[in-house]
């Protein structure tokens, strides 16, 4: 360690003061290029991965820019550095969440989803380019395979079951799925999203307006409801898809990024996201909100329904979000649109009653699950409709995060387990509960855990 013990805050300040006078990168500049903390730069020096030279006066260090850039390419320029709490931090250019709103690539996400359709929002988060009027088309072979596979599932299968089966079938039908170039991933994504929608069974009669030229929201509607889609209700669905396209590192997105870090293809990334999404505390939470809201509408008031939830020790669905201090901005947008749908009035009144009743004791605000429940209850959709909307929409975000992860250093998410089991060596187990004393095979080393070639 040639510099760790001598370089503190004063040395870094000296680096900053001399930066304009001496060629080379200061410690802070080198750290920014590498995406690490200044202390890690000194660790690279101690390992011989970087060389440094003293600044005039000897109080700081300078680094050759070309050498730093070469190291950044070898290690992955944006490797996350640990936070103060020791957590893994992901640098992402997709979504920024603030206490009362959120942004897609710097643009207010609520405004974006209000003004543009889901496909246009998806293109924006994938590429940072707006393509007005863009429509996605499912490849015939992939769509056929996905439909056959999803249709073969038992009748009681959920929509998420069918989506997972559809993704697997579509992957098998795409020989180019392993092309992880940006254009290759985008081609897969633009075909996969309409394939997911097309593989779902139809709830009602298709009305002839759901072909390839229709928006994905228009094609999804008859999969969710057997009622005709009026323009106002369809606008709510399309906006919901845009709003839900990404929300930073939610559990399903983290699962998707872990899969992408192994260079799994985009279909496998979406499969990983769907697996995490199915948990009752994530995407499936909207189903609980639907059932609760339908009961409130049926009973004519929120008070008895809220009371029963609290008495059973259950949280009231559709309320509260750990990232927002007030109402979920996604819910605010959808409520404003639902106010323009006349038939939504009973469900809207029920949702407001739930919020007001609960607020007497706990200041919780509506989240997007409650807004999705208003849509699904109003339009005669099943309880799982919100989860379906969530899954189709968020697939775009998982793809966006996969594209970021593909250019990072692979297999970088490998935490170490804290073993709490019996201390080895233990006797070899035998039938009947008896134990057989044993020793490791000749030449074996037990429990070193140092194999650098294994990612498992």
Coordinates of C-alpha atoms in Angstrom, one line a residue:
X1 CA 0.0 0.0 0.0
X2 CA 2.0 3.0 -1.2
X3 CA -0.6 5.8 -0.7
X4 CA -3.5 4.7 1.5
X5 CA -1.8 5.9 4.8
X6 CA -0.8 9.3 3.5
X7 CA -3.7 10.5 1.5
X8 CA -6.7 12.0 3.3
X9 CA -9.0 14.8 2.7
X10 CA -6.2 17.3 2.6
X11 CA -4.5 15.4 -0.1
X12 CA -7.6 15.2 -2.2
X13 CA -8.0 19.0 -1.8
X14 CA -4.5 19.4 -3.0
X15 CA -5.4 17.2 -6.0
X16 CA -8.2 19.6 -6.9
X17 CA -6.0 22.7 -6.5
X18 CA -3.3 21.4 -8.8
X19 CA -5.6 19.9 -11.5
X20 CA -5.5 22.9 -13.7
X21 CA -1.7 23.3 -13.5
X22 CA -0.4 19.8 -14.0
X23 CA -1.3 17.3 -16.9
X24 CA -3.0 14.2 -15.7
X25 CA -6.1 13.2 -13.7
X26 CA -6.5 13.9 -10.0
X27 CA -7.6 11.2 -7.6
X28 CA -11.1 12.5 -7.7
X29 CA -11.2 12.6 -11.5
X30 CA -9.8 9.1 -11.8
X31 CA -12.4 7.8 -9.3
X32 CA -15.2 9.4 -11.3
X33 CA -14.0 7.8 -14.6
X34 CA -13.8 4.4 -12.9
X35 CA -17.1 4.8 -11.0
X36 CA -15.5 4.1 -7.7
X37 CA -14.5 5.8 -4.5
X38 CA -11.1 7.6 -4.2
X39 CA -10.0 4.9 -1.7
X40 CA -10.5 2.3 -4.4
X41 CA -8.2 4.2 -6.8
X42 CA -5.4 3.8 -4.2
X43 CA -6.3 0.1 -3.9
X44 CA -5.8 -0.2 -7.7
X45 CA -2.4 1.4 -7.3
X46 CA -1.4 -1.0 -4.5
X47 CA -2.3 -4.0 -6.7
X48 CA -0.2 -2.6 -9.6
X49 CA -3.3 -2.0 -11.8
X50 CA -2.6 1.8 -11.9
X51 CA 0.5 3.9 -11.6
X52 CA 0.5 7.3 -9.9
X53 CA 2.9 10.2 -9.6
X54 CA 3.2 12.9 -7.1
X55 CA 1.9 16.4 -7.7
X56 CA 4.4 19.3 -7.3
X57 CA 4.7 19.8 -3.6
X58 CA 4.1 16.0 -3.0
X59 CA 0.6 16.4 -1.4
X60 CA -1.5 14.6 -4.0
X61 CA -1.3 12.1 -6.9
X62 CA -1.9 12.3 -10.6
X63 CA -2.9 9.5 -12.9
X64 CA -2.4 9.0 -16.6
X65 CA -5.8 9.4 -18.3
X66 CA -5.2 6.7 -21.0
X67 CA -4.2 4.2 -18.3
X68 CA -7.4 5.0 -16.2
X69 CA -9.6 4.6 -19.3
X70 CA -8.0 1.3 -20.1
X71 CA -8.7 0.1 -16.6
X72 CA -12.2 1.3 -16.8
X73 CA -12.7 -0.7 -20.0
X74 CA -11.3 -3.9 -18.3
X75 CA -13.4 -3.5 -15.1
X76 CA -16.5 -2.0 -16.5
X77 CA -16.6 1.8 -16.4
X78 CA -19.7 2.1 -14.3
X79 CA -19.0 -0.6 -11.6
X80 CA -21.0 0.5 -8.6
X81 CA -19.1 1.4 -5.5
X82 CA -20.5 0.4 -2.0
X83 CA -22.6 3.0 -0.3
X84 CA -21.9 4.2 3.2
X85 CA -24.3 1.4 4.4
X86 CA -22.3 -1.2 2.5
X87 CA -25.1 -1.8 -0.1
X88 CA -24.6 -2.3 -3.8
X89 CA -25.5 0.8 -5.8
X90 CA -26.5 0.7 -9.4
X91 CA -25.8 3.6 -11.6
X92 CA -28.7 3.9 -14.0
X93 CA -29.8 6.5 -16.6
X94 CA -33.4 5.2 -16.8
X95 CA -35.5 6.3 -13.8
X96 CA -35.1 9.0 -11.1
X97 CA -37.5 8.9 -8.2
X98 CA -38.1 12.0 -6.0
X99 CA -40.4 12.3 -3.0
X100 CA -43.4 13.5 -5.1
X101 CA -42.7 12.5 -8.7
X102 CA -40.4 10.5 -11.0
X103 CA -38.6 10.9 -14.3
X104 CA -37.8 8.7 -17.3
X105 CA -34.4 9.8 -18.7
X106 CA -34.9 13.2 -17.1
X107 CA -38.4 13.7 -18.4
X108 CA -41.4 13.9 -16.0
X109 CA -42.8 10.3 -16.4
X110 CA -46.3 11.4 -15.6
X111 CA -46.3 14.0 -18.4
X112 CA -44.7 11.6 -20.8
X113 CA -47.3 8.9 -20.2
X114 CA -50.2 11.4 -20.4
X115 CA -49.0 12.6 -23.8
X116 CA -47.7 9.5 -25.5
X117 CA -48.7 5.9 -25.8
X118 CA -47.0 2.9 -24.2
X119 CA -44.9 2.0 -27.2
X120 CA -43.6 5.5 -27.4
X121 CA -42.7 5.5 -23.7
X122 CA -41.0 2.1 -24.1
X123 CA -38.9 3.4 -27.0
X124 CA -37.9 6.5 -24.9
X125 CA -36.7 4.5 -22.0
X126 CA -34.8 2.1 -24.3
X127 CA -33.1 4.6 -26.6
X128 CA -33.7 8.1 -25.3
X129 CA -35.4 8.8 -28.6
X130 CA -39.1 9.6 -29.2
X131 CA -40.8 7.8 -32.1
X132 CA -44.3 9.2 -32.4
X133 CA -46.9 6.6 -33.6
X134 CA -44.5 3.6 -33.3
X135 CA -46.2 0.2 -33.2
X136 CA -44.7 -3.1 -32.3
X137 CA -45.4 -6.3 -34.3
X138 CA -45.1 -9.9 -33.1
X139 CA -43.1 -12.3 -35.3
X140 CA -45.6 -14.9 -36.6
X141 CA -43.5 -17.9 -35.6
X142 CA -42.9 -16.6 -32.0
X143 CA -46.5 -15.5 -31.6
X144 CA -47.8 -18.9 -32.8
X145 CA -45.5 -20.8 -30.4
X146 CA -46.4 -18.5 -27.5
X147 CA -50.2 -18.9 -28.1
X148 CA -50.0 -22.7 -28.4
X149 CA -47.9 -23.0 -25.3
X150 CA -50.1 -20.7 -23.2
X151 CA -53.3 -22.3 -24.4
X152 CA -52.0 -25.8 -23.4
X153 CA -51.9 -24.7 -19.7
X154 CA -54.7 -25.8 -17.3
X155 CA -57.8 -23.6 -17.4
X156 CA -57.2 -22.4 -13.9
X157 CA -53.8 -21.0 -14.8
X158 CA -53.3 -17.3 -14.1
X159 CA -52.4 -14.7 -16.7
X160 CA -48.9 -14.6 -15.2
X161 CA -48.6 -18.3 -15.7
X162 CA -49.5 -17.8 -19.3
X163 CA -47.1 -14.9 -19.7
X164 CA -44.2 -17.0 -18.3
X165 CA -45.0 -19.8 -20.7
X166 CA -45.3 -17.4 -23.6
X167 CA -41.9 -15.9 -22.9
X168 CA -40.3 -19.4 -22.9
X169 CA -42.0 -20.4 -26.1
X170 CA -41.1 -17.1 -27.8
X171 CA -37.5 -17.5 -26.8
X172 CA -37.3 -21.0 -28.3
X173 CA -38.7 -19.7 -31.5
X174 CA -36.1 -16.9 -31.8
X175 CA -32.7 -18.2 -33.0
X176 CA -31.3 -14.6 -32.7
X177 CA -32.1 -14.3 -29.0
X178 CA -28.5 -14.6 -28.0
X179 CA -27.6 -11.4 -30.0
X180 CA -26.9 -9.0 -27.1
X181 CA -26.0 -6.0 -29.3
X182 CA -28.2 -3.0 -28.7
X183 CA -30.0 -3.4 -32.0
X184 CA -30.4 -7.1 -31.4
X185 CA -31.9 -6.6 -28.0
X186 CA -34.3 -3.9 -29.3
X187 CA -35.4 -6.2 -32.1
X188 CA -36.2 -8.9 -29.6
X189 CA -38.0 -6.5 -27.3
X190 CA -40.2 -5.0 -30.0
X191 CA -41.3 -8.5 -30.9
X192 CA -41.7 -9.8 -27.4
X193 CA -44.1 -7.2 -26.0
X194 CA -46.8 -7.8 -28.6
X195 CA -46.2 -11.5 -28.3
X196 CA -47.0 -11.3 -24.6
X197 CA -50.3 -9.6 -25.3
X198 CA -51.2 -11.8 -28.2
X199 CA -50.6 -15.0 -26.2
X200 CA -53.2 -14.1 -23.6
X201 CA -56.7 -15.6 -24.1
X202 CA -59.5 -13.2 -25.1
X203 CA -62.0 -12.3 -22.5
X204 CA -64.6 -11.0 -24.9
X205 CA -65.2 -10.9 -28.6
X206 CA -62.5 -9.2 -30.6
X207 CA -64.0 -6.2 -32.5
X208 CA -61.7 -6.1 -35.5
X209 CA -59.6 -3.2 -34.2
X210 CA -56.9 -5.2 -32.5
X211 CA -54.6 -6.0 -35.4
X212 CA -51.0 -5.1 -35.8
X213 CA -51.8 -1.5 -36.5
X214 CA -53.5 -1.0 -33.2
X215 CA -51.8 0.2 -30.1
X216 CA -50.7 -2.4 -27.5
X217 CA -53.3 -1.0 -25.1
X218 CA -56.0 -1.6 -27.7
X219 CA -54.8 -5.1 -28.3
X220 CA -54.6 -5.8 -24.5
X221 CA -58.1 -4.5 -23.7
X222 CA -60.1 -7.6 -25.0
X223 CA -57.7 -9.8 -23.0
X224 CA -58.8 -8.1 -19.8
X225 CA -62.5 -7.3 -20.3
X226 CA -65.5 -8.6 -22.3
X227 CA -66.9 -5.1 -22.4
X228 CA -66.4 -2.7 -25.4
X229 CA -63.5 -0.3 -24.9
X230 CA -64.6 3.4 -24.8
X231 CA -62.0 6.0 -25.7
X232 CA -61.7 7.3 -22.1
X233 CA -61.3 3.9 -20.5
X234 CA -58.8 2.9 -23.2
X235 CA -56.8 6.1 -22.5
X236 CA -56.6 5.1 -18.8
X237 CA -55.2 1.7 -19.7
X238 CA -52.7 3.1 -22.2
X239 CA -51.5 5.7 -19.7
X240 CA -51.2 3.0 -17.0
X241 CA -49.0 1.0 -19.2
X242 CA -46.7 4.0 -19.8
X243 CA -46.6 5.0 -16.1
X244 CA -45.7 1.5 -15.0
X245 CA -43.0 0.9 -17.6
X246 CA -40.2 1.4 -15.0
X247 CA -39.8 2.4 -11.4
X248 CA -36.1 2.1 -10.7
X249 CA -34.8 -1.0 -8.9
X250 CA -38.0 -2.7 -7.7
X251 CA -37.6 -6.3 -6.7
X252 CA -38.5 -7.7 -10.2
X253 CA -36.1 -5.2 -11.9
X254 CA -33.3 -6.3 -9.6
X255 CA -34.0 -9.9 -10.5
X256 CA -33.9 -8.9 -14.2
X257 CA -30.6 -7.2 -13.8
X258 CA -29.1 -10.2 -12.0
X259 CA -30.1 -12.3 -14.9
X260 CA -28.7 -9.8 -17.4
X261 CA -25.4 -9.7 -15.5
X262 CA -24.9 -13.4 -16.5
X263 CA -25.5 -12.3 -20.1
X264 CA -28.8 -14.2 -20.2
X265 CA -30.8 -13.2 -23.3
X266 CA -33.7 -10.7 -23.1
X267 CA -36.4 -13.4 -22.9
X268 CA -34.7 -14.9 -19.9
X269 CA -34.4 -11.5 -18.3
X270 CA -38.1 -11.0 -18.7
X271 CA -38.7 -14.4 -17.3
X272 CA -36.7 -13.5 -14.2
X273 CA -38.7 -10.3 -13.8
X274 CA -42.0 -12.2 -14.1
X275 CA -40.9 -14.7 -11.4
X276 CA -40.3 -11.9 -8.8
X277 CA -43.3 -9.9 -10.0
X278 CA -45.7 -12.7 -9.0
X279 CA -45.1 -12.2 -5.3
X280 CA -48.1 -10.9 -3.4
X281 CA -46.1 -7.9 -2.2
X282 CA -45.1 -6.8 -5.7
X283 CA -47.1 -7.0 -8.9
X284 CA -49.9 -9.2 -7.4
X285 CA -50.7 -6.5 -4.8
X286 CA -53.2 -4.9 -7.2
X287 CA -55.4 -8.1 -6.9
X288 CA -55.8 -7.5 -3.2
X289 CA -56.8 -3.9 -3.9
X290 CA -59.3 -5.0 -6.5
X291 CA -61.0 -7.4 -4.2
X292 CA -61.1 -4.9 -1.3
X293 CA -62.5 -2.1 -3.6
X294 CA -65.2 -4.4 -5.1
X295 CA -66.3 -5.3 -1.5
X296 CA -66.5 -1.6 -0.6
X297 CA -68.6 -0.9 -3.7
X298 CA -70.9 -3.8 -2.9
X299 CA -71.3 -2.9 0.8
X300 CA -71.8 0.8 0.1
X301 CA -69.0 2.1 2.3
X302 CA -65.4 1.6 3.3
X303 CA -65.7 1.6 7.1
X304 CA -66.7 -2.1 7.7
X305 CA -64.2 -3.4 5.1
X306 CA -61.3 -1.4 6.5
X307 CA -62.3 -2.5 10.0
X308 CA -62.2 -6.2 9.0
X309 CA -58.8 -5.8 7.4
X310 CA -57.4 -4.2 10.6
X311 CA -59.1 -6.7 12.9
X312 CA -57.5 -9.5 11.0
X313 CA -54.1 -7.8 11.2
X314 CA -53.9 -7.1 7.5
X315 CA -52.8 -3.9 5.9
X316 CA -55.4 -2.1 3.9
X317 CA -54.5 -2.7 0.2
X318 CA -53.8 0.1 -2.2
X319 CA -52.4 2.5 0.4
X320 CA -48.9 3.8 1.1
X321 CA -45.6 3.7 -0.8
X322 CA -42.2 3.8 0.8
X323 CA -40.8 6.1 -1.9
X324 CA -43.4 8.8 -1.9
X325 CA -44.3 11.1 1.0
X326 CA -47.8 11.9 -0.5
X327 CA -50.0 10.3 -3.1
X328 CA -48.3 8.0 -5.6
X329 CA -47.9 10.3 -8.7
X330 CA -49.0 7.3 -10.9
X331 CA -52.2 7.1 -8.9
X332 CA -52.8 10.8 -9.2
X333 CA -52.5 10.7 -13.0
X334 CA -54.9 7.7 -13.3
X335 CA -57.4 9.1 -10.9
X336 CA -57.6 12.3 -12.9
X337 CA -58.3 10.3 -16.0
X338 CA -60.8 8.0 -14.3
X339 CA -62.7 11.1 -13.2
X340 CA -63.5 11.6 -16.9
X341 CA -65.0 8.1 -17.2
X342 CA -68.7 8.4 -16.1
X343 CA -69.1 4.7 -15.2
X344 CA -66.0 4.9 -12.9
X345 CA -67.8 7.2 -10.4
X346 CA -68.9 4.4 -8.0
X347 CA -65.4 2.9 -7.8
X348 CA -63.8 6.3 -7.6
X349 CA -66.1 7.2 -4.6
X350 CA -65.2 3.9 -3.0
X351 CA -61.5 4.5 -3.4
X352 CA -61.7 8.0 -1.9
X353 CA -63.8 6.5 1.0
X354 CA -61.0 4.0 1.7
X355 CA -58.4 6.7 1.8
X356 CA -60.5 9.0 4.0
X357 CA -61.5 6.2 6.4
X358 CA -58.0 5.0 6.9
X359 CA -56.7 8.6 7.3
X360 CA -58.5 9.0 10.5
X361 CA -55.8 6.9 12.2
X362 CA -53.0 6.5 9.7
X363 CA -51.9 9.2 7.1
X364 CA -51.6 6.8 4.2
X365 CA -52.1 7.9 0.6
X366 CA -53.4 6.0 -2.4
X367 CA -50.8 4.1 -4.5
X368 CA -51.0 2.9 -8.1
X369 CA -52.6 -0.4 -7.0
X370 CA -55.7 1.3 -5.8
X371 CA -55.9 3.3 -9.1
X372 CA -55.6 0.0 -11.1
X373 CA -58.3 -1.4 -8.9
X374 CA -60.7 1.4 -9.9
X375 CA -60.1 0.6 -13.5
X376 CA -60.5 -3.1 -13.2
X377 CA -63.6 -2.9 -11.0
X378 CA -65.2 -0.3 -13.3
X379 CA -64.6 -2.2 -16.5
X380 CA -65.6 -5.7 -15.3
X381 CA -62.0 -7.0 -15.3
X382 CA -60.9 -9.9 -13.2
X383 CA -58.9 -9.3 -10.0
X384 CA -55.7 -10.3 -11.7
X385 CA -56.1 -7.6 -14.4
X386 CA -53.8 -5.2 -12.6
X387 CA -51.1 -7.8 -12.3
X388 CA -51.4 -8.4 -16.1
X389 CA -51.1 -4.7 -16.9
X390 CA -48.1 -4.5 -14.5
X391 CA -46.3 -7.4 -16.1
X392 CA -46.8 -6.3 -19.7
X393 CA -45.8 -2.8 -18.9
X394 CA -42.8 -3.5 -16.8
X395 CA -41.3 -5.9 -19.4
X396 CA -40.2 -2.7 -21.2
X397 CA -38.3 -1.5 -18.0
X398 CA -36.7 -4.9 -17.5
X399 CA -35.4 -4.8 -21.1
X400 CA -34.0 -1.2 -20.5
X401 CA -32.2 -2.3 -17.4
X402 CA -30.8 -5.4 -19.2
X403 CA -29.4 -3.1 -21.9
X404 CA -27.6 -1.2 -19.2
X405 CA -26.4 -4.3 -17.5
X406 CA -25.0 -5.9 -20.6
X407 CA -22.3 -3.2 -20.9
X408 CA -21.3 -3.6 -17.2
X409 CA -18.6 -6.0 -15.9
X410 CA -20.4 -9.4 -16.0
X411 CA -21.3 -11.4 -12.9
X412 CA -20.6 -8.4 -10.7
X413 CA -23.5 -9.2 -8.3
X414 CA -22.0 -12.0 -6.2
X415 CA -22.6 -11.4 -2.5
X416 CA -21.1 -13.7 0.1
X417 CA -23.4 -15.7 2.4
X418 CA -22.9 -15.6 6.1
X419 CA -22.9 -19.2 7.1
X420 CA -24.8 -20.0 10.3
X421 CA -25.0 -23.8 10.0
X422 CA -23.2 -26.5 12.0
X423 CA -19.5 -26.1 12.1
X424 CA -17.7 -28.6 9.9
X425 CA -16.5 -31.2 9.8
X426 CA -19.8 -33.0 10.7
X427 CA -20.3 -36.8 10.5
X428 CA -21.6 -38.1 7.2
X429 CA -25.4 -38.7 7.5
X430 CA -26.6 -42.3 7.2
X431 CA -30.1 -43.9 6.8
X432 CA -32.0 -44.1 10.1
X433 CA -30.4 -41.0 11.6
X434 CA -27.1 -42.6 12.5
X435 CA -23.9 -40.8 11.5
X436 CA -20.8 -42.2 9.9
X437 CA -17.5 -40.6 10.6
X438 CA -15.6 -39.8 7.4
X439 CA -12.6 -37.8 6.1
X440 CA -12.2 -35.9 2.9
X441 CA -10.8 -37.8 -0.1
X442 CA -7.1 -37.9 -0.4
X443 CA -5.8 -34.6 -1.6
X444 CA -9.1 -32.8 -1.2
X445 CA -9.4 -29.4 0.5
X446 CA -12.7 -28.9 2.3
X447 CA -14.6 -25.6 2.3
X448 CA -12.0 -23.2 0.7
X449 CA -14.7 -21.4 -1.4
X450 CA -12.0 -19.8 -3.5
X451 CA -12.8 -21.2 -7.0
X452 CA -12.8 -18.1 -9.2
X453 CA -14.5 -19.9 -12.1
X454 CA -17.8 -20.6 -10.5
X455 CA -20.7 -18.1 -10.4
X456 CA -23.0 -20.4 -8.4

